[in-house]
Short mmCIF file of C-alpha atoms and ligand atoms in Angstrom, two decimals:
data_model
loop_
_atom_site.label_atom_id
_atom_site.label_comp_id
_atom_site.label_asym_id
_atom_site.label_seq_id
_atom_site.Cartn_x
_atom_site.Cartn_y
_atom_site.Cartn_z
CA MET A 1 26.86 -2.78 -15.07
CA ASN A 2 24.86 0.42 -15.08
CA VAL A 3 21.38 0.02 -13.24
CA LEU A 4 18.52 2.57 -13.24
CA VAL A 5 16.07 2.46 -10.23
CA THR A 6 12.70 4.33 -10.22
CA GLY A 7 10.79 4.37 -7.18
CA TYR A 8 14.08 5.09 -5.04
CA THR A 9 12.13 7.26 -2.57
CA GLY A 10 9.97 4.87 -1.72
CA GLN A 11 10.30 1.23 0.13
CA LEU A 12 11.57 -1.09 -2.22
CA GLY A 13 13.31 1.19 -4.46
CA TYR A 14 15.62 2.60 -1.62
CA ASP A 15 16.36 -0.82 -0.79
CA VAL A 16 17.18 -2.45 -3.97
CA VAL A 17 20.01 0.59 -4.54
CA ARG A 18 21.25 0.04 -1.50
CA GLU A 19 22.14 -3.40 -1.79
CA GLY A 20 23.49 -3.24 -5.24
CA LYS A 21 25.84 -0.38 -4.20
CA LYS A 22 26.91 -2.75 -1.56
CA ARG A 23 27.52 -5.45 -4.28
CA GLY A 24 29.31 -2.51 -5.97
CA ILE A 25 27.10 -2.16 -8.93
CA SER A 26 26.76 1.56 -10.04
CA MET A 27 23.12 2.10 -8.95
CA ILE A 28 21.12 5.16 -10.00
CA GLY A 29 18.24 5.80 -7.90
CA ILE A 30 15.44 8.51 -9.06
CA GLY A 31 12.51 9.98 -7.07
CA ARG A 32 9.18 11.99 -8.48
CA GLU A 33 11.78 15.04 -8.25
CA ASP A 34 14.45 13.62 -10.65
CA LEU A 35 12.07 12.43 -13.29
CA ASP A 36 8.25 12.45 -13.14
CA ILE A 37 7.36 9.21 -15.14
CA THR A 38 4.20 10.41 -16.35
CA ASN A 39 6.05 13.20 -18.66
CA GLU A 40 6.97 11.04 -21.59
CA GLU A 41 9.51 13.05 -23.25
CA GLU A 42 11.11 13.89 -20.17
CA VAL A 43 11.63 10.14 -19.56
CA TYR A 44 12.80 9.24 -22.97
CA LYS A 45 15.68 12.14 -22.80
CA TYR A 46 16.71 10.46 -19.09
CA VAL A 47 16.72 7.16 -20.19
CA GLN A 48 18.63 8.10 -22.97
CA TYR A 49 21.10 10.50 -21.06
CA VAL A 50 21.89 7.65 -18.31
CA ASN A 51 21.55 4.76 -20.80
CA PRO A 52 21.53 1.67 -18.28
CA ASP A 53 21.83 -1.92 -18.96
CA VAL A 54 19.15 -2.37 -16.63
CA ILE A 55 16.03 -1.05 -15.43
CA ILE A 56 14.42 -1.71 -12.21
CA HIS A 57 10.70 0.13 -12.14
CA CYS A 58 9.67 0.24 -8.76
CA ALA A 59 7.66 3.43 -9.14
CA ALA A 60 4.20 3.64 -8.54
CA TYR A 61 1.06 4.81 -7.56
CA THR A 62 0.49 2.65 -4.04
CA ALA A 63 -2.45 4.71 -2.38
CA VAL A 64 -4.83 1.47 -2.86
CA ASP A 65 -8.04 2.86 -1.28
CA LYS A 66 -7.26 6.75 -2.49
CA ALA A 67 -7.03 5.13 -6.11
CA GLU A 68 -10.83 3.95 -6.37
CA ASP A 69 -11.19 8.12 -6.68
CA GLU A 70 -8.52 9.00 -8.09
CA LYS A 71 -8.61 7.04 -10.88
CA GLU A 72 -7.13 9.34 -13.53
CA SER A 73 -3.43 9.94 -10.99
CA CYS A 74 -3.30 6.26 -10.69
CA TRP A 75 -3.52 5.17 -14.51
CA LYS A 76 -1.37 7.75 -15.38
CA VAL A 77 1.78 6.78 -13.01
CA ASN A 78 0.63 2.56 -13.30
CA VAL A 79 -0.20 2.83 -16.72
CA LEU A 80 1.28 5.43 -18.66
CA GLY A 81 4.10 5.76 -16.85
CA THR A 82 5.21 1.77 -16.81
CA LYS A 83 4.56 2.36 -20.67
CA PHE A 84 7.00 5.52 -21.20
CA ILE A 85 9.78 3.47 -18.79
CA ALA A 86 9.62 0.31 -20.77
CA THR A 87 9.43 2.15 -24.36
CA ALA A 88 12.06 4.04 -22.87
CA ALA A 89 14.22 0.56 -21.58
CA LYS A 90 13.67 -1.23 -25.18
CA LYS A 91 14.98 1.72 -26.91
CA VAL A 92 18.34 1.61 -25.23
CA LYS A 93 18.51 -2.18 -25.06
CA ALA A 94 17.68 -2.29 -21.09
CA LYS A 95 16.85 -5.21 -19.24
CA LEU A 96 13.64 -4.27 -17.56
CA MET A 97 12.36 -5.72 -14.36
CA TYR A 98 8.89 -4.31 -13.91
CA ILE A 99 7.47 -4.67 -9.60
CA SER A 100 4.18 -5.85 -9.78
CA THR A 101 1.45 -6.96 -6.94
CA ASP A 102 -0.78 -9.94 -5.18
CA TYR A 103 -3.57 -7.42 -5.73
CA VAL A 104 -3.99 -8.34 -9.83
CA PHE A 105 -5.65 -11.59 -8.19
CA ASP A 106 -9.37 -11.80 -7.12
CA GLY A 107 -8.18 -14.11 -4.28
CA LYS A 108 -10.75 -16.37 -4.57
CA GLY A 109 -10.26 -20.07 -3.03
CA GLU A 110 -7.67 -21.26 -0.63
CA GLU A 111 -4.61 -22.07 -2.92
CA PRO A 112 -1.97 -20.24 -3.23
CA PHE A 113 -1.75 -17.97 -7.15
CA LYS A 114 0.41 -19.44 -9.50
CA GLU A 115 2.54 -17.16 -11.75
CA GLU A 116 0.82 -18.71 -14.98
CA ASP A 117 -2.42 -17.79 -13.49
CA LYS A 118 -4.99 -14.79 -14.92
CA PRO A 119 -5.41 -12.05 -13.33
CA VAL A 120 -8.69 -10.57 -12.29
CA PRO A 121 -7.97 -7.63 -10.60
CA VAL A 122 -10.94 -6.37 -7.89
CA GLY A 123 -9.80 -3.33 -7.28
CA TYR A 124 -8.59 0.06 -9.47
CA TYR A 125 -4.95 -0.46 -8.22
CA GLY A 126 -4.73 -3.82 -9.02
CA LEU A 127 -6.03 -3.07 -12.12
CA THR A 128 -3.49 -0.56 -13.53
CA LYS A 129 -1.02 -2.96 -11.76
CA TYR A 130 -2.14 -5.59 -14.24
CA GLU A 131 -2.63 -3.26 -17.61
CA GLY A 132 1.04 -2.41 -16.54
CA GLU A 133 2.26 -6.07 -16.99
CA LYS A 134 0.35 -6.25 -19.89
CA ILE A 135 2.42 -3.36 -21.44
CA VAL A 136 5.72 -4.62 -20.32
CA ARG A 137 4.73 -8.19 -22.05
CA ASP A 138 3.52 -6.63 -25.45
CA LEU A 139 6.43 -4.59 -25.55
CA TYR A 140 9.22 -7.10 -24.74
CA GLU A 141 10.21 -10.90 -24.83
CA ASP A 142 12.22 -10.99 -22.36
CA TYR A 143 11.63 -9.26 -18.94
CA PHE A 144 11.07 -9.45 -15.23
CA ILE A 145 7.73 -9.33 -13.79
CA VAL A 146 7.80 -9.84 -9.86
CA ARG A 147 4.84 -9.77 -8.08
CA ILE A 148 5.37 -9.30 -4.70
CA SER A 149 2.58 -8.82 -1.37
CA TRP A 150 2.44 -6.91 2.10
CA VAL A 151 5.70 -4.68 1.66
CA PHE A 152 7.80 -3.68 4.44
CA GLY A 153 10.97 -1.74 4.84
CA THR A 154 12.59 1.24 6.37
CA ASN A 155 12.21 3.77 4.04
CA GLY A 156 8.50 4.33 3.98
CA HIS A 157 4.94 3.84 5.71
CA ASN A 158 3.76 0.35 6.11
CA PHE A 159 1.89 -1.88 8.42
CA ILE A 160 4.30 -2.56 11.06
CA LYS A 161 5.23 0.79 11.47
CA THR A 162 1.15 2.02 11.77
CA MET A 163 0.71 -1.34 14.42
CA ILE A 164 3.69 0.52 16.48
CA GLN A 165 2.17 3.67 16.51
CA LEU A 166 -1.16 2.74 17.67
CA SER A 167 0.00 0.60 20.60
CA GLU A 168 1.68 3.97 21.88
CA THR A 169 -2.37 4.68 22.79
CA ARG A 170 -3.92 1.54 22.41
CA ASN A 171 -3.86 -1.71 24.21
CA GLU A 172 -6.61 -3.18 22.24
CA LEU A 173 -6.69 -3.46 18.21
CA ASN A 174 -8.99 -4.89 15.48
CA VAL A 175 -7.16 -6.30 13.20
CA VAL A 176 -8.63 -7.98 9.73
CA GLY A 177 -8.30 -11.80 10.15
CA ASP A 178 -9.59 -13.44 6.99
CA GLN A 179 -7.09 -11.80 4.69
CA CYS A 180 -4.29 -14.17 4.39
CA GLY A 181 -0.91 -13.59 2.27
CA SER A 182 2.77 -13.38 2.97
CA PRO A 183 4.53 -9.97 4.11
CA THR A 184 7.75 -8.73 2.04
CA TYR A 185 11.04 -7.41 3.33
CA THR A 186 12.56 -5.13 1.31
CA PHE A 187 15.97 -5.86 2.36
CA ASP A 188 15.47 -9.53 1.43
CA LEU A 189 13.84 -8.62 -1.47
CA ALA A 190 16.32 -6.72 -2.70
CA ARG A 191 18.68 -9.31 -2.45
CA LEU A 192 16.68 -11.29 -4.62
CA LEU A 193 16.00 -9.06 -7.33
CA ILE A 194 19.81 -8.29 -7.69
CA ASP A 195 20.44 -11.66 -8.14
CA MET A 196 18.30 -12.12 -10.94
CA ILE A 197 18.80 -9.06 -12.89
CA GLN A 198 22.15 -10.42 -13.62
CA THR A 199 20.69 -13.82 -15.20
CA GLU A 200 18.75 -14.31 -18.43
CA LYS A 201 16.26 -16.00 -16.38
CA TYR A 202 13.40 -14.00 -17.64
CA GLY A 203 9.44 -14.78 -16.68
CA VAL A 204 6.93 -13.86 -14.43
CA TYR A 205 7.96 -14.68 -10.68
CA HIS A 206 6.36 -14.36 -7.51
CA ALA A 207 8.45 -13.38 -4.15
CA SER A 208 7.47 -12.77 -0.77
CA ASN A 209 9.17 -13.95 2.51
CA GLU A 210 8.56 -17.86 3.24
CA GLY A 211 4.90 -18.70 4.81
CA PHE A 212 1.20 -17.12 4.65
CA CYS A 213 -0.23 -15.00 7.44
CA THR A 214 -3.61 -13.10 8.56
CA TRP A 215 -3.03 -9.24 8.76
CA ALA A 216 -4.22 -10.53 12.69
CA GLU A 217 -1.56 -13.37 13.27
CA PHE A 218 1.17 -10.48 11.77
CA ALA A 219 -0.33 -8.09 14.39
CA THR A 220 -0.13 -10.80 17.22
CA GLU A 221 3.47 -11.17 16.12
CA ILE A 222 4.66 -7.88 15.68
CA PHE A 223 3.52 -7.15 18.82
CA THR A 224 4.82 -10.72 20.66
CA GLN A 225 8.30 -9.78 18.93
CA THR A 226 8.14 -6.05 20.74
CA ASN A 227 6.60 -7.39 23.75
CA LYS A 228 4.30 -5.08 23.98
CA ALA A 229 0.82 -6.11 25.54
CA VAL A 230 -2.01 -5.34 23.27
CA THR A 231 -5.03 -7.32 22.89
CA ILE A 232 -6.04 -8.48 18.77
CA ASN A 233 -9.40 -8.67 18.10
CA SER A 234 -9.47 -10.80 14.63
CA ILE A 235 -12.23 -9.18 12.76
CA SER A 236 -13.59 -10.07 9.25
CA THR A 237 -13.05 -7.92 6.07
CA GLU A 238 -16.72 -7.20 6.29
CA GLU A 239 -16.25 -5.41 9.88
CA TYR A 240 -13.82 -3.10 8.61
CA PRO A 241 -14.99 -1.81 5.39
CA THR A 242 -12.21 -0.19 3.25
CA ARG A 243 -12.91 1.91 -0.18
CA ALA A 244 -11.07 -0.89 -2.22
CA VAL A 245 -11.78 -4.19 -2.15
CA ARG A 246 -8.82 -6.41 -1.04
CA PRO A 247 -8.51 -9.86 -2.31
CA LYS A 248 -9.02 -12.60 0.51
CA ASN A 249 -6.72 -15.27 -0.27
CA SER A 250 -2.97 -13.38 -1.12
CA ARG A 251 -1.23 -16.52 -1.34
CA MET A 252 1.14 -16.84 -3.94
CA SER A 253 3.25 -19.67 -4.75
CA LYS A 254 6.71 -18.86 -5.38
CA GLN A 255 7.18 -22.16 -7.13
CA LYS A 256 9.17 -20.39 -10.01
CA LEU A 257 11.71 -18.78 -8.19
CA VAL A 258 12.68 -22.56 -6.89
CA GLU A 259 13.03 -23.89 -10.04
CA ASN A 260 15.26 -21.07 -11.63
CA GLY A 261 17.74 -21.78 -8.33
CA PHE A 262 16.90 -18.67 -6.70
CA GLU A 263 17.22 -18.61 -3.07
CA PRO A 264 13.66 -18.57 -1.04
CA LEU A 265 13.44 -15.39 1.26
CA PRO A 266 13.58 -15.90 5.07
CA LYS A 267 10.41 -16.83 6.74
CA TRP A 268 8.25 -13.37 7.83
CA GLN A 269 8.59 -14.18 11.36
CA ASP A 270 12.39 -14.20 11.00
CA ALA A 271 12.21 -11.00 8.30
CA LEU A 272 9.98 -9.35 10.71
CA LYS A 273 12.82 -9.84 13.51
CA HIS A 274 15.77 -8.52 11.50
CA TYR A 275 13.67 -5.40 10.14
CA LEU A 276 12.56 -4.82 13.84
CA ASN A 277 16.35 -4.21 14.43
CA GLU A 278 17.06 -2.35 11.87
CA LEU A 279 14.67 0.35 12.91
CA ALA A 280 15.77 0.08 16.47
CA GLN A 281 19.35 0.64 14.85
CA GLU A 282 17.87 3.88 13.08
CA VAL A 283 16.48 5.68 16.22
CA LYS A 284 20.04 5.08 18.11
N1 NAP B 1 3.28 -1.44 -0.46
C1 NAP B 1 3.09 -2.29 -0.74
O1 NAP B 1 2.46 -3.32 0.24
C2 NAP B 1 3.37 -3.40 -2.20
C3 NAP B 1 2.26 -4.91 -2.46
C4 NAP B 1 2.70 -5.25 -3.39
C5 NAP B 1 3.57 -4.60 -4.38
N2 NAP B 1 4.04 -3.18 -4.31
C6 NAP B 1 4.77 -3.36 -5.44
O2 NAP B 1 5.95 -2.81 -4.87
C7 NAP B 1 6.59 -1.41 -5.46
C8 NAP B 1 7.26 -0.33 -4.42
O3 NAP B 1 6.09 -0.23 -3.62
P1 NAP B 1 6.52 0.47 -2.39
O4 NAP B 1 5.91 0.14 -1.67
O5 NAP B 1 8.14 0.51 -2.34
O6 NAP B 1 6.26 2.22 -2.98
P2 NAP B 1 6.17 3.09 -2.36
O7 NAP B 1 6.86 3.40 -0.83
O8 NAP B 1 4.42 4.12 -2.01
O9 NAP B 1 6.72 4.25 -3.18
C9 NAP B 1 6.54 4.81 -4.47
C10 NAP B 1 7.12 5.37 -5.10
O10 NAP B 1 6.95 5.79 -6.53
C11 NAP B 1 7.45 7.10 -7.00
N3 NAP B 1 6.90 7.53 -7.72
C12 NAP B 1 4.94 7.85 -7.86
N4 NAP B 1 4.79 8.49 -8.39
C13 NAP B 1 5.45 8.71 -9.42
C14 NAP B 1 5.80 9.63 -10.40
N5 NAP B 1 4.84 10.27 -11.33
N6 NAP B 1 7.25 9.65 -11.17
C15 NAP B 1 8.13 9.36 -10.61
N7 NAP B 1 8.33 8.62 -9.39
C16 NAP B 1 7.03 8.23 -9.10
C17 NAP B 1 7.47 7.79 -5.34
O11 NAP B 1 8.32 8.89 -5.86
P3 NAP B 1 8.48 10.12 -4.81
O12 NAP B 1 8.13 9.57 -3.36
O13 NAP B 1 8.96 11.15 -4.79
O14 NAP B 1 6.43 10.45 -4.83
C18 NAP B 1 8.28 7.00 -4.39
O15 NAP B 1 9.20 6.68 -5.17
C19 NAP B 1 4.84 -0.72 -6.53
O16 NAP B 1 5.60 -1.11 -7.62
C20 NAP B 1 4.18 -1.44 -5.89
O17 NAP B 1 2.89 -1.35 -6.76
C21 NAP B 1 3.88 -2.68 -3.16
#
């Protein structure tokens, strides 16, 4: 099996390639320097040349706040780029997996969003990711759309790294405590994605580590596990205004994973522990 992975220079793509290689699968990971997915002709040429059996499309414009001011750039990557990748995949008859986000939902209510709930994005980034989903559905009968949330991995920036960095100069931090969701460790997710592509169990899935928390709870656990004496003040979204509106309820139901016999990801606290170990190994 020949698998092409976009977004290799990002958090998720990197771990997906690593996991596939571990299992002896031929993995080709690419970043923007290898192929700019907004260049239609180049995308078709490149994909035809590689002729993959599967494309795992992880590349995206992911700067949620910046997207509100850089709408054109965000649209180009997340909508047009996805269209070109999906069209190219279809041309070579490759299976397609598109990575999407909890930010396609409006975050109303307290219940976890189900896979079949109607997306109503509240920010521009979420809107473009949902447009990407629609393109994949329109072009393909059989596809994987995997919505994930609050991603962390070794290859890139994330909330955990930010918290650890801030703790070097601060012993008290204000963190939002009224947005609730689930962190997703790319190491765990990569294993699931590689399992999935080896099946024909197509459809829309939600995937993240087990359990829910707020950002403030997440920060508290980070400092508990790293033995750092940092006080976390839980504040409201209104007290921490950001350029993009974020859904308050980012809980996602992962019913479909279980129904299709896929193993749920470990609890987010266990994932954090594993990740901190992984970071410590890197420093050595
Ligand atoms: N991060 C999160 O919290 C989060 C939450 C939910 C869903 N997601 C989704 O999960 C997926 C992976 O996220 P991530 O955190 O791993 O992303 P990331 O670390 O921000 O990496 C983004 C990747 O996309 C590539 N890319 C951007 N523009 C490109 C272009 N024009 N042509 C080719 N490649 C381009 C980047 O390449 P360069 O490095 O070369 O620019 C990089 O490899 C994305 O689809 C994202 O929407 C992320």
